[in-house]
Short mmCIF file of C-alpha atoms in Angstrom, two decimals:
data_model
loop_
_atom_site.label_atom_id
_atom_site.label_comp_id
_atom_site.label_asym_id
_atom_site.label_seq_id
_atom_site.Cartn_x
_atom_site.Cartn_y
_atom_site.Cartn_z
CA UNK A 209 78.46 -104.62 23.03
CA UNK A 210 75.98 -102.84 24.92
CA UNK A 211 72.87 -104.41 26.08
CA UNK A 212 69.78 -102.73 24.38
CA UNK A 213 67.78 -103.39 27.90
CA UNK A 214 70.54 -101.74 29.64
CA UNK A 215 68.54 -99.28 32.34
CA UNK A 216 69.20 -95.59 31.61
CA UNK A 217 71.24 -95.13 35.25
CA UNK A 218 73.73 -97.99 34.44
CA UNK A 219 74.51 -96.47 31.00
CA UNK A 220 74.96 -92.98 31.91
CA UNK A 221 77.67 -94.83 34.88
CA UNK A 222 79.23 -96.38 32.17
CA UNK A 223 79.87 -93.59 30.15
CA UNK A 224 80.91 -91.52 32.98
CA UNK A 225 83.40 -94.28 33.92
CA UNK A 226 84.54 -94.72 30.71
CA UNK A 227 83.71 -98.44 30.18
CA UNK A 228 81.96 -97.02 26.53
CA UNK A 229 81.07 -93.75 25.18
CA UNK A 230 78.11 -91.74 24.32
CA UNK A 231 79.02 -92.14 20.78
CA UNK A 232 79.03 -95.98 21.16
CA UNK A 233 75.80 -95.82 23.22
CA UNK A 234 74.21 -93.71 20.18
CA UNK A 235 75.20 -95.87 17.35
CA UNK A 236 73.70 -99.08 19.10
CA UNK A 237 70.67 -97.10 19.35
CA UNK A 238 70.79 -95.93 15.84
CA UNK A 239 71.69 -99.30 14.59
CA UNK A 240 68.92 -101.25 16.69
CA UNK A 241 66.41 -98.63 15.56
CA UNK A 242 67.38 -99.32 12.26
CA UNK A 243 66.69 -103.07 12.36
CA UNK A 244 63.84 -103.26 14.52
CA UNK A 245 61.60 -100.56 13.99
CA UNK A 246 60.42 -100.95 10.24
CA UNK A 247 58.74 -103.74 11.83
CA UNK A 248 57.39 -101.67 15.03
CA UNK A 249 57.24 -98.27 13.46
CA UNK A 250 57.94 -96.74 16.67
CA UNK A 251 59.61 -93.87 15.10
CA UNK A 252 58.24 -91.25 12.86
CA UNK A 253 61.54 -89.48 12.34
CA UNK A 254 65.22 -90.43 13.68
CA UNK A 255 68.15 -87.67 13.36
CA UNK A 256 70.88 -90.17 13.18
CA UNK A 257 73.53 -86.97 12.34
CA UNK A 258 72.46 -84.87 15.04
CA UNK A 259 72.50 -87.43 17.58
CA UNK A 260 75.61 -88.51 16.89
CA UNK A 261 76.91 -84.96 16.83
CA UNK A 262 75.81 -84.41 19.92
CA UNK A 263 77.07 -87.71 21.43
CA UNK A 264 80.55 -86.72 20.07
CA UNK A 265 80.20 -83.32 21.46
CA UNK A 266 79.44 -84.84 25.26
CA UNK A 267 82.36 -87.27 24.57
CA UNK A 268 84.68 -84.25 24.40
CA UNK A 269 82.94 -82.65 27.38
CA UNK A 270 85.13 -81.91 30.64
CA UNK A 271 83.99 -80.93 34.17
CA UNK A 272 80.33 -81.93 35.84
CA UNK A 273 78.35 -84.25 33.83
CA UNK A 274 74.31 -84.09 33.86
CA UNK A 275 72.32 -86.71 35.36
CA UNK A 276 71.23 -88.23 31.81
CA UNK A 277 74.96 -87.94 30.48
CA UNK A 278 74.96 -89.70 26.65
CA UNK A 279 71.97 -91.40 27.65
CA UNK A 280 69.42 -91.82 24.05
CA UNK A 281 66.01 -90.22 24.76
CA UNK A 282 62.98 -90.08 22.34
CA UNK A 283 60.38 -87.54 21.94
CA UNK A 284 56.92 -87.65 21.63
CA UNK A 285 55.98 -86.21 18.13
CA UNK A 286 53.78 -83.45 19.82
CA UNK A 287 56.97 -82.15 21.40
CA UNK A 288 58.91 -79.16 19.89
CA UNK A 289 62.29 -79.63 19.40
CA UNK A 290 64.31 -77.48 16.60
CA UNK A 291 66.13 -79.67 13.53
CA UNK A 292 63.21 -82.30 13.64
CA UNK A 293 59.37 -82.16 12.57
CA UNK A 294 56.66 -82.08 14.75
CA UNK A 295 53.56 -83.40 13.28
CA UNK A 296 51.44 -84.51 15.95
CA UNK A 297 50.76 -87.69 14.06
CA UNK A 298 48.61 -85.39 11.81
CA UNK A 299 48.42 -84.51 8.28
CA UNK A 300 47.49 -80.92 9.03
CA UNK A 301 51.34 -80.57 10.48
CA UNK A 302 52.93 -82.47 7.44
CA UNK A 303 56.46 -80.75 6.99
CA UNK A 304 56.15 -78.48 9.85
CA UNK A 305 59.59 -77.91 11.77
CA UNK A 306 59.41 -75.65 14.55
CA UNK A 307 61.93 -72.86 15.16
CA UNK A 308 61.87 -73.13 18.73
CA UNK A 309 62.39 -75.99 21.46
CA UNK A 310 59.88 -77.16 24.13
CA UNK A 311 60.84 -76.49 27.70
CA UNK A 312 61.38 -80.10 28.32
CA UNK A 313 63.85 -80.12 25.59
CA UNK A 314 65.90 -77.70 27.22
CA UNK A 315 66.02 -79.49 30.55
CA UNK A 316 67.05 -82.64 28.54
CA UNK A 317 69.66 -80.90 27.02
CA UNK A 318 71.17 -79.17 30.27
CA UNK A 319 70.91 -82.93 31.80
CA UNK A 320 73.24 -84.22 28.93
CA UNK A 321 71.03 -86.58 27.20
CA UNK A 322 70.89 -87.43 23.54
CA UNK A 323 67.97 -86.76 21.41
CA UNK A 324 67.66 -89.46 18.59
CA UNK A 325 64.37 -88.60 17.51
CA UNK A 326 60.44 -88.50 17.38
CA UNK A 327 58.12 -90.84 17.87
CA UNK A 328 54.45 -91.95 16.69
CA UNK A 329 51.54 -91.00 17.94
CA UNK A 330 47.49 -90.56 17.91
CA UNK A 331 46.90 -87.51 15.75
CA UNK A 332 46.95 -84.21 18.57
CA UNK A 333 47.03 -87.14 20.76
CA UNK A 334 43.19 -88.14 20.51
CA UNK A 335 43.30 -92.18 20.75
CA UNK A 336 43.88 -95.28 22.64
CA UNK A 337 45.66 -97.50 20.04
CA UNK A 338 48.19 -94.96 18.11
CA UNK A 339 45.97 -96.66 15.22
CA UNK A 340 44.98 -92.61 14.50
CA UNK A 341 48.29 -91.38 13.69
CA UNK A 342 48.26 -90.17 9.77
CA UNK A 343 51.48 -92.31 9.12
CA UNK A 344 49.74 -95.45 10.36
CA UNK A 345 50.13 -97.80 13.53
CA UNK A 346 52.93 -98.53 15.56
CA UNK A 347 52.83 -102.39 16.97
CA UNK A 348 53.08 -104.02 19.97
CA UNK A 349 56.70 -105.72 20.61
CA UNK A 350 54.93 -108.26 22.89
CA UNK A 351 52.77 -109.32 19.86
CA UNK A 352 52.97 -107.68 16.52
CA UNK A 353 49.38 -107.85 15.95
CA UNK A 354 48.33 -106.06 18.92
CA UNK A 355 48.16 -102.15 20.03
CA UNK A 356 50.73 -100.56 21.81
CA UNK A 357 48.31 -98.38 23.19
CA UNK A 358 48.03 -94.59 23.04
CA UNK A 359 48.17 -91.93 22.14
CA UNK A 360 52.01 -92.41 23.29
CA UNK A 361 52.02 -95.64 21.93
CA UNK A 362 55.51 -95.24 19.72
CA UNK A 363 57.25 -93.96 22.66
CA UNK A 364 55.99 -97.14 24.81
CA UNK A 365 56.95 -99.55 22.09
CA UNK A 366 60.61 -97.94 21.55
CA UNK A 367 61.62 -98.26 25.13
CA UNK A 368 59.92 -101.74 25.57
CA UNK A 369 61.57 -102.95 22.64
CA UNK A 370 65.01 -101.79 23.78
CA UNK A 371 65.38 -99.26 21.11
CA UNK A 372 65.95 -96.40 23.70
CA UNK A 373 65.98 -96.59 27.65
CA UNK A 374 64.17 -93.37 27.86
CA UNK A 375 60.95 -91.56 26.17
CA UNK A 376 58.89 -88.85 26.96
CA UNK A 377 55.28 -89.16 26.18
CA UNK A 378 52.01 -86.56 26.80
CA UNK A 379 49.28 -87.66 29.26
CA UNK A 380 45.68 -86.23 28.77
CA UNK A 381 43.42 -88.75 29.81
CA UNK A 382 45.99 -91.90 30.09
CA UNK A 383 48.10 -91.26 27.11
CA UNK A 384 51.30 -92.63 28.99
CA UNK A 385 49.96 -94.93 31.14
CA UNK A 386 47.99 -97.02 29.34
CA UNK A 387 50.62 -97.78 26.72
CA UNK A 388 53.07 -98.32 29.31
CA UNK A 389 50.98 -101.45 30.75
CA UNK A 390 50.06 -102.38 27.08
CA UNK A 391 54.04 -102.75 26.47
CA UNK A 392 55.31 -103.96 29.96
CA UNK A 393 57.39 -100.69 31.24
CA UNK A 394 56.80 -98.11 33.57
CA UNK A 395 55.05 -94.86 32.49
CA UNK A 396 54.44 -91.74 34.69
CA UNK A 397 51.88 -88.84 34.65
CA UNK A 398 53.37 -86.14 36.90
CA UNK A 399 50.79 -83.78 39.02
CA UNK A 400 49.49 -81.39 36.33
CA UNK A 401 51.95 -77.74 36.51
CA UNK A 402 55.09 -80.39 37.79
CA UNK A 403 56.45 -80.01 34.27
CA UNK A 404 56.48 -77.31 31.78
CA UNK A 405 53.93 -77.62 28.62
CA UNK A 406 55.58 -75.33 26.50
CA UNK A 407 56.32 -76.42 23.25
CA UNK A 408 53.99 -78.95 23.66
CA UNK A 409 51.28 -79.26 20.74
CA UNK A 410 47.91 -78.69 22.95
CA UNK A 411 45.24 -81.17 22.99
CA UNK A 412 43.63 -80.16 26.02
CA UNK A 413 45.13 -77.57 28.67
CA UNK A 414 43.68 -78.07 31.68
CA UNK A 415 44.71 -82.38 31.36
CA UNK A 416 47.99 -82.28 28.90
CA UNK A 417 51.11 -83.23 30.99
CA UNK A 418 54.33 -84.43 29.61
CA UNK A 419 55.86 -87.31 31.27
CA UNK A 420 58.32 -90.45 31.07
CA UNK A 421 58.41 -93.62 29.80
CA UNK A 422 61.05 -96.31 31.30
CA UNK A 423 61.72 -99.69 31.65
CA UNK A 424 62.64 -99.15 35.67
CA UNK A 425 60.87 -97.31 38.24
CA UNK A 426 64.25 -95.57 39.00
CA UNK A 427 64.88 -94.57 35.37
CA UNK A 428 61.47 -93.22 35.21
CA UNK A 429 62.35 -90.90 38.53
CA UNK A 430 65.52 -90.07 37.12
CA UNK A 431 63.71 -88.33 33.77
CA UNK A 432 61.09 -86.91 35.77
CA UNK A 433 63.74 -84.99 38.02
CA UNK A 434 65.75 -84.28 34.92
CA UNK A 435 62.65 -82.28 32.66
CA UNK A 436 60.33 -81.14 36.44
CA UNK A 437 60.66 -77.58 37.56
CA UNK A 438 58.72 -73.80 36.74
CA UNK A 439 58.95 -72.49 33.58
CA UNK A 440 57.74 -68.73 33.15
CA UNK A 441 56.96 -69.41 29.82
CA UNK A 442 54.02 -71.95 30.96
CA UNK A 443 51.78 -70.02 32.76
CA UNK A 444 50.36 -73.19 34.28
CA UNK A 445 53.83 -74.12 35.67
CA UNK A 446 53.98 -74.65 39.42
CA UNK A 447 56.28 -73.39 41.67
CA UNK A 448 56.79 -76.70 44.15
CA UNK A 449 60.38 -77.92 44.77
CA UNK A 450 60.73 -80.52 42.23
CA UNK A 451 62.04 -82.89 44.81
CA UNK A 452 58.25 -83.23 45.95
CA UNK A 453 56.42 -82.55 48.98
CA UNK A 454 56.10 -83.92 51.54
CA UNK A 455 59.52 -85.45 52.00
CA UNK A 456 60.52 -88.86 51.21
CA UNK A 457 58.84 -90.91 53.99
CA UNK A 458 61.39 -93.26 56.42
CA UNK A 459 61.96 -96.50 55.35
CA UNK A 460 60.06 -97.77 58.77
CA UNK A 461 56.92 -95.86 57.40
CA UNK A 462 54.45 -98.35 56.64
CA UNK A 463 53.10 -97.58 53.18
CA UNK A 464 49.08 -97.50 52.99
CA UNK A 465 47.49 -98.56 49.89
CA UNK A 466 43.76 -97.53 49.23
CA UNK A 467 41.85 -100.08 46.84
CA UNK A 468 38.67 -98.81 45.22
CA UNK A 469 37.10 -102.34 44.67
CA UNK A 470 33.84 -100.87 43.85
CA UNK A 471 35.47 -99.90 40.68
CA UNK A 472 37.14 -103.10 39.60
CA UNK A 473 33.64 -104.82 38.27
CA UNK A 474 32.86 -108.16 36.15
CA UNK A 475 33.90 -105.78 32.86
CA UNK A 476 37.65 -106.07 33.91
CA UNK A 477 39.36 -109.06 32.50
CA UNK A 478 39.52 -111.97 34.91
CA UNK A 479 43.14 -112.20 34.38
CA UNK A 480 44.04 -108.44 34.69
CA UNK A 481 42.07 -109.07 38.26
CA UNK A 482 44.18 -111.99 39.11
CA UNK A 483 47.14 -110.26 38.26
CA UNK A 484 46.13 -107.02 40.38
CA UNK A 485 45.14 -108.93 42.91
CA UNK A 486 48.35 -111.10 43.37
CA UNK A 487 50.39 -107.92 43.38
CA UNK A 488 48.40 -106.67 45.95
CA UNK A 489 48.83 -109.83 48.11
CA UNK A 490 52.95 -109.48 47.31
CA UNK A 491 52.64 -105.63 48.55
CA UNK A 492 50.97 -106.56 51.52
CA UNK A 493 52.96 -109.33 52.70
CA UNK A 494 56.05 -107.46 52.00
CA UNK A 495 54.54 -104.79 54.91
CA UNK A 496 52.28 -102.63 52.81
CA UNK A 497 48.82 -101.84 54.67
CA UNK A 498 46.16 -102.01 51.92
CA UNK A 499 43.09 -101.38 52.62
CA UNK A 500 39.81 -100.65 51.01
CA UNK A 501 38.40 -96.96 49.73
CA UNK A 502 35.35 -95.19 48.15
CA UNK A 503 35.84 -92.77 45.04
CA UNK A 504 31.69 -92.31 44.95
CA UNK A 505 32.37 -90.10 41.39
CA UNK A 506 35.04 -91.94 39.74
CA UNK A 507 32.18 -93.97 37.64
CA UNK A 508 31.82 -90.62 35.83
CA UNK A 509 35.20 -90.08 35.16
CA UNK A 510 34.84 -91.39 31.34
CA UNK A 511 31.86 -89.19 30.45
CA UNK A 512 33.55 -86.30 32.29
CA UNK A 513 36.72 -86.50 30.88
CA UNK A 514 35.29 -86.65 27.08
CA UNK A 515 33.00 -83.70 27.84
CA UNK A 516 36.08 -81.48 29.09
CA UNK A 517 38.76 -82.53 26.85
CA UNK A 518 36.49 -82.39 24.05
CA UNK A 519 35.31 -78.81 24.63
CA UNK A 520 38.66 -77.82 25.11
CA UNK A 521 40.28 -79.60 22.19
CA UNK A 522 37.51 -78.08 19.93
CA UNK A 523 39.33 -74.45 21.17
CA UNK A 524 42.55 -75.46 20.77
CA UNK A 525 42.35 -76.93 17.36
CA UNK A 526 40.56 -74.02 15.95
CA UNK A 527 43.94 -72.44 15.27
CA UNK A 528 44.31 -75.26 12.26
CA UNK A 529 42.23 -73.39 9.88
CA UNK A 530 45.26 -73.15 6.45
CA UNK A 531 45.57 -69.52 6.85
CA UNK A 532 48.27 -69.20 9.87
CA UNK A 533 50.64 -72.33 9.24
CA UNK A 534 50.04 -76.20 8.46
CA UNK A 535 48.21 -77.71 5.82
CA UNK A 536 45.94 -76.12 3.25
CA UNK A 537 43.40 -77.48 0.71
CA UNK A 538 43.75 -76.31 -2.78
CA UNK A 539 41.41 -75.16 -4.90
CA UNK A 540 38.97 -73.33 -2.80
CA UNK A 541 37.28 -70.32 -4.25
CA UNK A 542 35.98 -68.48 -1.20
CA UNK A 543 37.34 -68.70 2.50
CA UNK A 544 34.67 -70.45 3.87
CA UNK A 545 35.25 -73.07 1.51
CA UNK A 546 38.73 -73.06 2.13
CA UNK A 547 38.32 -73.60 5.95
CA UNK A 548 36.06 -76.39 5.16
CA UNK A 549 38.19 -78.42 2.64
CA UNK A 550 41.48 -77.81 4.78
CA UNK A 551 39.90 -78.73 8.00
CA UNK A 552 38.29 -81.88 6.06
CA UNK A 553 41.22 -83.15 4.74
CA UNK A 554 44.07 -82.13 7.10
CA UNK A 555 42.02 -83.85 10.15
CA UNK A 556 41.58 -87.43 10.65
CA UNK A 557 38.12 -89.54 11.37
CA UNK A 558 38.95 -89.68 15.18
CA UNK A 559 39.94 -85.96 15.61
CA UNK A 560 36.84 -84.90 13.75
CA UNK A 561 34.70 -86.78 15.93
CA UNK A 562 36.01 -85.40 18.91
CA UNK A 563 35.74 -81.70 17.43
CA UNK A 564 32.28 -82.38 16.90
CA UNK A 565 31.70 -83.35 20.41
CA UNK A 566 33.53 -80.45 21.89
CA UNK A 567 31.59 -77.44 19.83
CA UNK A 568 28.47 -79.02 20.39
CA UNK A 569 29.35 -79.29 24.29
CA UNK A 570 30.42 -75.39 23.92
CA UNK A 571 27.56 -74.04 22.01
CA UNK A 572 24.87 -71.96 23.09
CA UNK A 573 22.20 -73.61 25.40
CA UNK A 574 24.31 -76.74 26.07
CA UNK A 575 27.10 -75.07 27.70
CA UNK A 576 25.66 -75.15 31.55
CA UNK A 577 24.18 -78.50 30.41
CA UNK A 578 27.11 -80.31 29.26
CA UNK A 579 30.41 -78.43 29.81
CA UNK A 580 29.73 -76.81 33.10
CA UNK A 581 27.96 -79.71 34.34
CA UNK A 582 31.16 -81.81 33.55
CA UNK A 583 33.21 -79.04 35.44
CA UNK A 584 31.44 -79.24 39.00
CA UNK A 585 31.49 -83.19 38.96
CA UNK A 586 35.49 -82.80 38.00
CA UNK A 587 35.71 -81.17 41.24
CA UNK A 588 33.75 -83.42 43.12
CA UNK A 589 36.10 -86.33 41.47
CA UNK A 590 39.24 -84.42 43.02
CA UNK A 591 37.38 -84.02 46.39
CA UNK A 592 37.09 -87.86 46.57
CA UNK A 593 40.77 -88.40 45.88
CA UNK A 594 41.31 -85.70 48.96
CA UNK A 595 38.95 -87.93 51.38
CA UNK A 596 40.59 -91.18 50.40
CA UNK A 597 44.35 -89.66 50.92
CA UNK A 598 43.11 -88.73 54.66
CA UNK A 599 43.79 -92.17 55.45
CA UNK A 600 46.00 -94.04 52.47
CA UNK A 601 49.07 -92.64 50.86
CA UNK A 602 48.43 -94.05 47.30
CA UNK A 603 45.01 -95.10 45.38
CA UNK A 604 45.87 -98.43 43.54
CA UNK A 605 43.81 -99.75 40.59
CA UNK A 606 44.70 -101.73 37.55
CA UNK A 607 45.95 -99.67 34.80
CA UNK A 608 43.99 -100.93 32.31
CA UNK A 609 40.77 -103.13 31.92
CA UNK A 610 42.39 -105.59 29.69
CA UNK A 611 45.63 -106.38 28.10
CA UNK A 612 46.57 -105.11 24.79
CA UNK A 613 43.97 -105.40 22.28
CA UNK A 614 44.01 -106.56 18.91
CA UNK A 615 45.10 -103.56 16.12
CA UNK A 616 41.86 -103.03 14.40
CA UNK A 617 39.85 -104.50 17.05
CA UNK A 618 38.10 -101.34 18.25
CA UNK A 619 38.27 -98.82 15.61
CA UNK A 620 34.83 -98.62 14.62
CA UNK A 621 33.27 -99.21 17.97
CA UNK A 622 34.69 -95.81 19.48
CA UNK A 623 32.80 -96.07 22.88
CA UNK A 624 35.09 -99.33 23.88
CA UNK A 625 38.16 -97.68 22.62
CA UNK A 626 37.13 -94.61 24.87
CA UNK A 627 36.49 -97.32 27.91
CA UNK A 628 39.95 -98.76 27.67
CA UNK A 629 40.77 -95.05 29.67
CA UNK A 630 38.37 -95.86 32.94
CA UNK A 631 40.96 -96.68 35.35
CA UNK A 632 43.28 -93.28 33.83
CA UNK A 633 40.85 -90.42 33.17
CA UNK A 634 40.33 -89.54 36.72
CA UNK A 635 43.83 -88.69 37.72
CA UNK A 636 44.54 -85.86 35.12
CA UNK A 637 41.11 -84.64 35.80
CA UNK A 638 42.26 -84.09 39.69
CA UNK A 639 45.27 -82.86 38.43
CA UNK A 640 47.28 -85.81 40.41
CA UNK A 641 50.42 -87.99 39.80
CA UNK A 642 50.02 -91.54 38.46
CA UNK A 643 52.23 -94.31 38.05
CA UNK A 644 51.65 -97.54 35.83
CA UNK A 645 54.27 -100.51 36.85
CA UNK A 646 54.06 -103.88 35.28
CA UNK A 647 52.71 -106.31 37.49
CA UNK A 648 52.35 -109.54 35.58
CA UNK A 649 52.11 -111.21 32.16
CA UNK A 650 48.62 -112.69 31.46
CA UNK A 651 47.52 -115.13 28.61
CA UNK A 652 48.59 -116.44 25.29
CA UNK A 653 50.15 -115.16 23.81
CA UNK A 654 51.91 -113.74 26.69
CA UNK A 655 50.88 -110.02 27.13
CA UNK A 656 51.70 -107.56 30.29
CA UNK A 657 49.65 -106.32 32.75
CA UNK A 658 49.94 -102.93 34.60
CA UNK A 659 49.11 -101.34 38.31
CA UNK A 660 48.69 -98.01 38.66
CA UNK A 661 49.20 -95.77 41.75
CA UNK A 662 47.74 -92.47 42.25
CA UNK A 663 48.96 -90.17 44.84
CA UNK A 664 48.72 -86.66 46.29
CA UNK A 665 49.29 -83.58 44.07
CA UNK A 666 53.01 -82.84 44.29
CA UNK A 667 53.89 -86.16 46.14
CA UNK A 668 55.48 -87.74 43.26
CA UNK A 669 57.91 -89.54 45.85
CA UNK A 670 55.49 -91.47 47.56
CA UNK A 671 53.82 -92.61 43.77
CA UNK A 672 57.30 -93.57 43.07
CA UNK A 673 57.66 -95.56 46.34
CA UNK A 674 54.57 -97.37 45.85
CA UNK A 675 55.83 -98.24 42.42
CA UNK A 676 59.22 -99.32 43.73
CA UNK A 677 57.72 -101.63 46.18
CA UNK A 678 55.30 -103.29 43.54
CA UNK A 679 58.65 -103.90 41.24
CA UNK A 680 60.09 -105.18 43.71
CA UNK A 681 57.28 -107.72 44.52
CA UNK A 682 56.05 -108.39 40.94
CA UNK A 683 59.25 -107.77 38.68
CA UNK A 684 58.89 -108.19 35.09
CA UNK A 685 59.44 -111.70 34.11
CA UNK A 686 60.73 -111.18 30.37
CA UNK A 687 61.69 -108.67 27.89
CA UNK A 688 59.31 -108.89 24.44
CA UNK A 689 60.58 -111.08 21.52
CA UNK A 690 61.67 -108.22 19.21
#
């Protein structure tokens, strides 16, 4: 019997050595999904037949094997893969099946992965709890009445519950790292441009980035290495070497960790602060140089993010009008009425809220006052990080200000929901790589807490080095009960 919490590396190696097969690993994955997912609702679609056919073909394969040979992987439902729906959690795309595949899917298949299905997410990635999915919420494996975070909550819950060893999510303002923290796993947002966005259903194009969710830092790095690299189909895809720059420091180089204490105020849960400080003390005890840094403009991050992201969403989602593809409301007797009824019926409340905000800040008379000003402050946020990196290798802060909140707790208070991203929005605004790694359990019931590291652009290796050091001194103490 294959351990449901086996690492991707160990599973791959066992398949390569002939101790098990890709087919057996796939069968175990599908059986566990069938047994547990009706409770969690992490998956929107499971491609059992396609996954088994792929696994059997890999078992017959001779010659060199890829770095993910036989490893089951799940995709967030905003990533295009032929033969599977891509709804982005929205009624607007109900029944839509892409006829092409995303750049990351090309790379996963080349690496030998077995794609088993698509995971639940907030509609068009707009949310922090996966409660804004048109298909209903996902539940947190640690406590079924809690949110798994969002918008990649389905991917995070699937990995945390041992349904799959690896999953892909997308991160616009924290949508990989925040659910990773809530579910007690590792989630990484690469440098903007590190991973192709071709085939990713857009939310905010200058912020969106696909990244890995895994149970260990090594597995997250393995998956990122498999999907990273230039893609000529994505004009924002970078040319930097996928191994990261600069090269991995020598083991004897002391890791320098900067902590912006001025950002970690009384609005951060006391137990989260205590877990964060305990992990930093353990890092210092293991030889890291932990020092204070200042990020003067980061307190403006949430405001800047919700101006930039909603403006870009307003532009990107204009294509869903009932004419070209997707949902079309019946019964309209004129074009304007068809637009109105289609967009009113196809989009959920949170998407409508953000589209209204974005349309407003782009409108005549308000563009300079809101959107342009937000882009200027965005530059100042990036410059603050550049100055910090003159003296430190990574910046550390809590991933979230609280542990996972209860389902329904914040649905009527959008501002409180948005503040769940207070520590995660600045990395995508600055285009920087960041990772969340578990740093303890707090409260009753016991809920995970995440610690976040942000690094220099294109320097994922140092970010992973810091996360690995944290994982060593503050390892996860348990798996969820499901």
